[in-house]
């Protein structure tokens, strides 16, 4: 996944696919399978966090969550985590390089995104070309914006609070643009690679 | 006589309406999982990794897509700010968390 290519400044990246740690899913009861994956994901997330903290020489930093579930990164650093399916990814960067950061990974599955545009992404018009892909890309970018906005402002936002404007689309696999939340703008980038999609949001000073 | 501001009447959400919302939400979230069963049945050529990746989960994207159900029963779309970060472990957890909060929102109260 080309998460690194989406970052505007030096940042350390970590993550993995933990699928190899899981047994064959065939014949496994659904509830048991979900529990197995949840447990494996938790362990993979802990490894990802350990690697990120190790990369900034803070391996023993107790990464806690605030009352709203957001991670509290070491002083002077910003970070973000995301997971989907059997993939976990995270980034950490110096606050002197990036004031805040949010990442999101999504998977292009069989589920239609048709319900989303009208209700949570009013800026997408139903007649837009490839509305399903545009919806997923915008959804992911807004998830990233949400993760970048909250540590910066303490404010929780709605999909409707963030308005995305995609300015660039290269070969259909890369999107770049801006997303406004009130008076704060974010640079948003999204890369599609096969069935996977990664997005990054960083505030524009 | 000084004017008295009228007390804001909170919209009433009946038990039947709540149960109807929960039932339709439950059915929809469960139906969302049916594609996975079909994927497994498609044959042994589907790699295990793909199946693990597609194992249904009640993530924010899935829950956001349920918004029309809230709109139908409560008259307002799902307030996505209420979706728990990281998603939910089960259909019932999602219902138990979201329905009361959305009902409060629909009644004009802070969730």
Coordinates of C-alpha atoms in Angstrom, one line a residue:
Chain A
X1 CA 0.0 0.0 0.0
X2 CA 1.5 3.4 -1.0
X3 CA 0.7 5.2 2.2
X4 CA 4.2 6.7 2.4
X5 CA 3.8 8.4 -1.0
X6 CA 0.7 10.3 0.3
X7 CA 2.6 11.9 3.2
X8 CA 3.6 15.5 2.8
X9 CA 6.5 15.5 5.3
X10 CA 8.8 13.0 6.9
X11 CA 6.9 10.4 8.8
X12 CA 7.4 6.9 10.1
X13 CA 5.0 4.2 8.9
X14 CA 4.3 0.8 10.3
X15 CA 1.7 -1.9 9.7
X16 CA 1.1 -5.3 8.4
X17 CA -1.4 -7.8 7.1
X18 CA -2.0 -10.3 9.9
X19 CA -3.9 -12.8 7.7
X20 CA -1.0 -15.3 8.0
X21 CA -1.5 -15.5 11.7
X22 CA -5.1 -16.7 11.3
X23 CA -6.2 -20.3 10.6
X24 CA -8.3 -21.4 7.7
X25 CA -11.7 -19.6 8.0
X26 CA -13.6 -22.4 6.3
X27 CA -15.6 -24.4 8.7
X28 CA -15.1 -21.8 11.5
X29 CA -18.3 -20.5 13.1
X30 CA -18.9 -16.9 12.2
X31 CA -18.9 -15.5 15.7
X32 CA -15.7 -17.4 16.5
X33 CA -14.1 -16.1 13.3
X34 CA -15.0 -12.5 14.2
X35 CA -13.5 -13.1 17.6
X36 CA -10.3 -14.6 16.1
X37 CA -9.9 -11.7 13.8
X38 CA -10.6 -9.1 16.5
X39 CA -7.9 -10.7 18.7
X40 CA -5.4 -10.9 15.9
X41 CA -6.1 -7.3 14.9
X42 CA -5.6 -6.2 18.5
X43 CA -2.2 -7.9 18.6
X44 CA -1.3 -6.5 15.1
X45 CA -2.3 -3.0 16.3
X46 CA -0.1 -3.3 19.4
X47 CA 2.9 -4.4 17.2
X48 CA 2.2 -1.4 14.9
X49 CA 2.1 1.0 17.8
X50 CA 5.3 -0.5 19.3
X51 CA 7.1 -0.1 16.0
X52 CA 5.9 3.5 15.6
X53 CA 7.0 4.4 19.2
X54 CA 10.2 2.6 18.7
X55 CA 10.9 4.6 15.6
X56 CA 10.9 7.8 17.7
X57 CA 12.9 6.3 20.6
X58 CA 9.9 6.1 22.9
X59 CA 9.3 2.4 23.1
X60 CA 7.9 2.5 26.6
X61 CA 5.5 5.3 26.1
X62 CA 2.1 4.3 27.4
X63 CA -0.1 5.1 24.4
X64 CA -3.5 5.8 26.0
X65 CA -6.8 6.9 24.6
X66 CA -8.8 10.0 25.7
X67 CA -12.4 9.9 26.8
X68 CA -13.5 9.8 23.1
X69 CA -11.2 6.9 22.1
X70 CA -8.5 9.1 20.4
X71 CA -4.9 8.1 20.9
X72 CA -2.7 10.4 23.0
X73 CA 0.6 10.4 21.2
X74 CA 3.9 11.5 22.9
X75 CA 4.4 15.2 23.3
X76 CA 5.8 16.7 20.1
X77 CA 4.4 14.0 17.9
X78 CA 1.3 13.4 15.9
X79 CA 0.0 10.0 14.7
X80 CA -2.8 8.1 13.3
X81 CA -3.9 4.4 13.0
X82 CA -6.3 2.6 10.8
X83 CA -7.4 -0.9 10.2
X84 CA -9.6 -2.8 7.7
X85 CA -10.0 -6.5 7.2
X86 CA -6.7 -8.0 8.1
X87 CA -4.6 -4.9 7.5
X88 CA -3.4 -2.5 10.2
X89 CA -1.4 0.7 9.4
X90 CA -0.1 3.6 11.3
X91 CA 2.0 6.7 11.0
X92 CA 3.8 9.0 13.4
X93 CA 5.5 12.3 12.6
X94 CA 7.0 15.3 14.4
X95 CA 4.6 18.0 15.3
X96 CA 7.1 20.5 13.9
X97 CA 6.6 19.0 10.5
X98 CA 2.9 18.3 10.5
X99 CA 0.4 19.9 13.0
X100 CA -1.9 16.9 12.8
X101 CA -2.5 13.8 10.6
X102 CA -5.2 11.4 9.9
X103 CA -5.1 8.2 7.8
X104 CA -7.7 5.8 6.7
X105 CA -7.6 2.5 4.8
X106 CA -10.6 1.0 3.1
X107 CA -11.3 -2.0 0.9
X108 CA -13.3 -2.0 -2.2
X109 CA -15.8 -4.7 -1.4
X110 CA -19.0 -5.8 -3.0
X111 CA -21.1 -3.5 -0.9
X112 CA -22.7 -0.7 -2.8
X113 CA -21.9 2.9 -1.6
X114 CA -25.2 4.0 -3.1
X115 CA -26.8 4.9 0.2
X116 CA -24.0 7.3 1.2
X117 CA -23.7 10.2 -1.2
X118 CA -27.0 11.9 -0.6
X119 CA -26.9 11.6 3.2
X120 CA -23.3 12.1 4.2
X121 CA -21.6 13.5 1.1
X122 CA -23.8 16.1 -0.4
X123 CA -21.0 17.5 -2.5
X124 CA -21.2 14.3 -4.7
X125 CA -23.8 14.5 -7.4
X126 CA -25.5 11.2 -8.4
X127 CA -24.6 11.9 -12.0
X128 CA -20.9 12.2 -11.3
X129 CA -18.7 9.8 -13.2
X130 CA -17.9 6.7 -11.2
X131 CA -20.0 7.8 -8.3
X132 CA -19.3 4.6 -6.3
X133 CA -15.5 5.1 -6.4
X134 CA -15.8 8.8 -5.8
X135 CA -18.0 8.1 -2.8
X136 CA -15.6 5.6 -1.3
X137 CA -12.7 7.9 -1.9
X138 CA -14.5 10.8 -0.3
X139 CA -15.7 8.7 2.6
X140 CA -12.1 7.6 3.3
X141 CA -10.7 11.1 3.0
X142 CA -13.3 12.5 5.4
X143 CA -12.5 9.7 7.9
X144 CA -8.9 10.9 7.6
X145 CA -9.9 14.5 8.1
X146 CA -11.9 13.6 11.2
X147 CA -8.9 11.9 12.7
X148 CA -6.7 14.9 11.9
X149 CA -9.2 17.5 13.0
X150 CA -10.1 16.1 16.4
X151 CA -6.5 16.3 18.0
X152 CA -6.1 19.8 16.5
X153 CA -9.4 21.3 17.7
X154 CA -11.0 18.8 20.2
X155 CA -14.0 19.0 17.9
X156 CA -15.9 16.0 16.6
X157 CA -17.2 16.5 13.1
X158 CA -19.9 15.0 10.9
X159 CA -19.4 14.0 7.3
X160 CA -21.5 16.9 6.4
X161 CA -19.2 19.3 8.3
X162 CA -16.3 18.5 5.9
X163 CA -16.6 19.5 2.3
X164 CA -14.2 17.8 -0.1
X165 CA -13.0 19.3 -3.4
X166 CA -11.1 16.8 -5.5
X167 CA -8.8 18.9 -7.7
X168 CA -6.6 16.2 -9.2
X169 CA -7.2 12.6 -10.4
X170 CA -4.2 10.8 -12.0
X171 CA -4.8 7.6 -14.0
X172 CA -7.9 7.0 -11.8
X173 CA -5.8 5.7 -9.0
X174 CA -4.7 8.8 -7.2
X175 CA -6.8 11.7 -5.9
X176 CA -5.7 14.9 -4.4
X177 CA -7.6 17.9 -3.2
X178 CA -8.7 19.9 -0.2
X179 CA -11.3 19.5 2.5
X180 CA -12.7 22.4 4.4
X181 CA -14.1 22.1 7.9
X182 CA -15.2 25.6 8.8
X183 CA -12.2 27.9 8.5
X184 CA -9.7 25.0 8.6
X185 CA -8.6 23.4 5.4
X186 CA -7.0 20.0 5.0
X187 CA -4.9 18.6 2.2
X188 CA -6.4 15.3 1.3
X189 CA -4.8 12.5 -0.8
X190 CA -6.1 9.1 -1.7
X191 CA -4.3 6.2 -3.5
X192 CA -6.1 3.2 -4.8
X193 CA -4.1 0.0 -5.2
X194 CA -6.1 -3.0 -6.3
X195 CA -9.0 -3.5 -3.9
X196 CA -7.3 -1.3 -1.3
X197 CA -7.5 2.4 -0.8
X198 CA -5.5 4.6 1.5
X199 CA -6.1 8.2 2.3
X200 CA -4.2 10.9 4.3
X201 CA -5.3 14.3 5.6
X202 CA -3.1 17.0 7.0
X203 CA -4.0 20.5 8.0
X204 CA -3.1 23.4 5.7
X205 CA -1.6 26.1 7.8
Chain B
X1 CA -47.8 40.2 32.2
X2 CA -44.3 39.2 31.0
X3 CA -44.3 36.8 28.1
X4 CA -43.3 33.3 29.0
X5 CA -41.4 31.4 26.5
X6 CA -43.3 28.2 25.5
X7 CA -41.8 25.0 26.7
X8 CA -40.3 23.1 23.8
X9 CA -42.5 20.0 23.3
X10 CA -40.3 17.0 22.8
X11 CA -41.3 14.7 20.0
X12 CA -42.7 11.4 21.3
X13 CA -41.1 8.2 20.0
X14 CA -43.4 5.3 20.8
X15 CA -42.2 1.9 21.9
X16 CA -43.6 0.4 18.8
X17 CA -41.7 2.9 16.7
X18 CA -38.5 2.1 18.5
X19 CA -39.0 -1.6 18.1
X20 CA -39.7 -1.2 14.4
X21 CA -36.5 0.8 14.0
X22 CA -34.5 -1.8 15.9
X23 CA -36.0 -4.6 13.9
X24 CA -35.3 -3.1 10.6
X25 CA -31.8 -2.0 11.6
X26 CA -31.1 -5.5 12.9
X27 CA -32.4 -7.1 9.7
X28 CA -30.4 -4.8 7.5
X29 CA -27.2 -5.3 9.4
X30 CA -27.6 -9.0 9.3
X31 CA -28.4 -9.0 5.6
X32 CA -25.1 -7.1 5.1
X33 CA -23.4 -10.2 6.2
X34 CA -25.0 -12.5 3.7
X35 CA -22.6 -11.6 0.9
X36 CA -19.9 -13.2 3.0
X37 CA -21.6 -16.5 3.1
X38 CA -22.1 -16.4 -0.6
X39 CA -18.4 -15.6 -1.0
X40 CA -17.4 -18.7 1.0
X41 CA -19.8 -20.8 -1.0
X42 CA -18.2 -19.6 -4.3
X43 CA -15.6 -22.2 -4.0
X44 CA -12.2 -23.2 -2.5
X45 CA -10.4 -21.0 -5.1
X46 CA -11.1 -17.9 -2.9
X47 CA -8.0 -17.5 -0.8
X48 CA -8.4 -17.6 3.0
X49 CA -6.9 -14.1 3.2
X50 CA -9.6 -12.7 1.0
X51 CA -12.3 -14.4 3.1
X52 CA -10.7 -13.0 6.3
X53 CA -10.6 -9.6 4.8
X54 CA -14.3 -9.8 3.8
X55 CA -15.5 -11.2 7.1
X56 CA -18.3 -8.8 8.0
X57 CA -17.8 -6.1 10.5
X58 CA -19.9 -3.4 11.9
X59 CA -17.6 -0.6 10.9
X60 CA -18.3 3.1 10.5
X61 CA -18.9 2.7 6.8
X62 CA -21.5 0.0 7.3
X63 CA -23.2 1.9 10.0
X64 CA -23.3 5.1 8.0
X65 CA -25.0 3.2 5.2
X66 CA -27.8 2.5 7.6
X67 CA -28.7 6.1 7.8
X68 CA -31.9 5.9 5.6
X69 CA -33.4 3.5 8.2
X70 CA -33.1 6.1 10.9
X71 CA -34.5 8.7 8.5
X72 CA -37.5 6.5 7.8
X73 CA -38.3 5.8 11.4
X74 CA -37.2 8.9 13.2
X75 CA -37.5 11.5 10.5
X76 CA -33.8 12.4 10.8
X77 CA -30.8 10.8 9.2
X78 CA -28.2 9.1 11.4
X79 CA -25.9 11.6 13.1
X80 CA -22.6 10.0 12.2
X81 CA -20.9 11.8 15.1
X82 CA -22.6 9.2 17.2
X83 CA -20.9 6.3 15.5
X84 CA -18.3 4.7 17.9
X85 CA -14.8 5.2 16.7
X86 CA -13.5 1.8 15.5
X87 CA -17.0 0.4 14.9
X88 CA -18.9 -2.2 16.9
X89 CA -18.3 -5.8 17.9
X90 CA -21.8 -6.9 17.1
X91 CA -25.1 -6.0 15.5
X92 CA -26.7 -5.8 19.0
X93 CA -23.9 -3.5 20.3
X94 CA -24.5 -1.2 17.4
X95 CA -28.3 -1.1 18.1
X96 CA -27.9 -0.7 21.8
X97 CA -25.5 2.2 21.4
X98 CA -27.1 4.1 18.5
X99 CA -30.8 3.7 18.9
X100 CA -31.1 5.4 22.3
X101 CA -28.8 8.2 21.2
X102 CA -30.7 8.8 17.9
X103 CA -34.0 8.7 19.7
X104 CA -32.8 11.4 22.1
X105 CA -31.6 13.4 19.1
X106 CA -35.0 12.9 17.3
X107 CA -36.8 14.1 20.5
X108 CA -34.7 17.2 20.5
X109 CA -32.6 16.2 23.5
X110 CA -28.8 16.0 23.7
X111 CA -27.8 12.3 23.2

